[in-house]
Amino acid sequence: MSTQKFATNALHAGHDVTKTGGTRAVPIYQTTSYVFNNAEHAANLFGLAEPGFIYTRLNNPTNDILEQRLAALEGGIAAVVTASGTAALTTALLVLLKSGDHIVASNSLYGGTYNLLNVTLPRLGITTTFVDPSNPDNFTKASKENTRVFFAETLGNPKLDVLDLKAISAEAKAFKVPFIVDNTVPSPYLLNPIAYGADIVIHSLTKYISGNGTSLGGAIIDAGNFDWSNGKFPEFTEPSAGYHGLVYHEALGNAAFIAKVRIEGLRDFGGALSPFNAFQIIQGLETLPIRIQKHSENALALAEWLEAHEDVEWVNYPGLKSSKYYELGQQYLPKGQSGIVTFGLKGGYESAKKVADQTKLFSLLANIGDTKSLIIHPASTTHQQLSDEQQLATGVSKDLIRLSVGIEDIEDLKADLKAVFANIKNPQLA
Ligand SMILES: Cc1ncc(COP(=O)(O)O)c(C=O)c1O
């Protein structure tokens, strides 16, 4: 594992220029497949007797560099990149779980993930109990004999609750199930969940890691610490019918999970990342440390400005002293609390929609983590399919406006919101 620091790894990890013809930039290996030396070489690759590239749905040299870089940045043993953050989560869960299994998940989740767990996976017989993660023992309390995974977002989107990782990973360890976390919102620069006991880290690379808003991508990073032979995961200790009798734990030890993700998960579910997108994501990743610091700095400044504004009813940002997550934020995210800020205006739901309509610099769209500032009204968009009760559980009130604060000049961002607030006719202020 690399001993170099984060910013150096963000630029160099995984790329040995002597193996890519001396190219200083990571090349795009835009190929579906790889010519085998001969039939024996082909058989060895398929039989895992020697490493190498087979087919881009399984592995690709551009993707491989991104995978090594992400593993280095998160402190994991290995990573697999996928077509989107959603593909990463779905692939990780479907590699581990089968019909009849159960997940305990935080209720503070991105709306798409909530739907996956609440509606789609139950159709396959995989059910989820959602719990309030602010009490870590809720995870154990909701566990059943068939529980196989604890899942949470390290910084919930859009609730912005900071997870007590140490406490929840202790619960997962005691219950002998892997603790899977989605670390998309902090990015690995602000938080490394593996250092606090997480077993598997999921990222949507679409967001801060890419930052340029051009490409979808996802990643699964394995800490390599979980004991898959603890009796709860027989598919790791018994011969796999899906891979000619391979006993994953015996053959691959602590790399059993990430190997299964690649050789069965990517093979069978097909959620591979395009090498072109991997290239785009690598361009972004190189500057992540500088960008995410600026996002955090701007978000804090804007949250403080909003808090002092007379038209604003409430502001939520874990870097604000008034936030109930401030202490956990200082503990787990001391370098900055990322770029998402939520707030409500005194005019409530109607004013929220108007703000989303009228900003000029903040673009109205469904994404986060772009270098450019973004805005959305989740109750009428991303979280529309959830019931009112579910919306509240995921942290979405009707009046909530979510900002993804970009790296523009802070004075221009304030001016954009100020002009909109002045435009909104608010009967309560009149
Ligand atoms: C926290 C979080 N995780 C996962 C996802 C899904 O990522 P993708 O859009 O790359 O599938 C999102 C998307 O907004 C997200 O905010």
PDB file of N, CA and C in Angstrom, residues 57 108 200 228 298 337 343:
ATOM      1  N   ARG A  57     -16.100  -5.751 -19.573  1.00  0.00           N
ATOM      2  CA  ARG A  57     -17.146  -5.851 -18.540  1.00  0.00           C
ATOM      3  C   ARG A  57     -16.534  -6.298 -17.207  1.00  0.00           C
ATOM      4  N   SER A 108     -31.765   7.760   6.685  1.00  0.00           N
ATOM      5  CA  SER A 108     -31.314   9.020   6.089  1.00  0.00           C
ATOM      6  C   SER A 108     -30.489   8.726   4.847  1.00  0.00           C
ATOM      7  N   ILE A 200     -17.032  -2.010   3.870  1.00  0.00           N
ATOM      8  CA  ILE A 200     -17.134  -1.799   2.423  1.00  0.00           C
ATOM      9  C   ILE A 200     -17.586  -0.357   2.205  1.00  0.00           C
ATOM     10  N   TRP A 228     -15.313 -13.464   6.219  1.00  0.00           N
ATOM     11  CA  TRP A 228     -16.413 -14.077   5.471  1.00  0.00           C
ATOM     12  C   TRP A 228     -16.616 -15.544   5.852  1.00  0.00           C
ATOM     13  N   ASN A 298     -16.776  27.403   0.998  1.00  0.00           N
ATOM     14  CA  ASN A 298     -17.899  28.181   0.465  1.00  0.00           C
ATOM     15  C   ASN A 298     -19.210  27.799   1.144  1.00  0.00           C
ATOM     16  N   GLN A 337     -16.816  20.045   5.916  1.00  0.00           N
ATOM     17  CA  GLN A 337     -18.030  19.232   5.983  1.00  0.00           C
ATOM     18  C   GLN A 337     -18.725  19.125   4.633  1.00  0.00           C
ATOM     19  N   PHE A 343     -31.790  24.524   3.507  1.00  0.00           N
ATOM     20  CA  PHE A 343     -32.433  25.596   4.289  1.00  0.00           C
ATOM     21  C   PHE A 343     -33.900  25.721   3.904  1.00  0.00           C
TER      22      PHE A 343
END
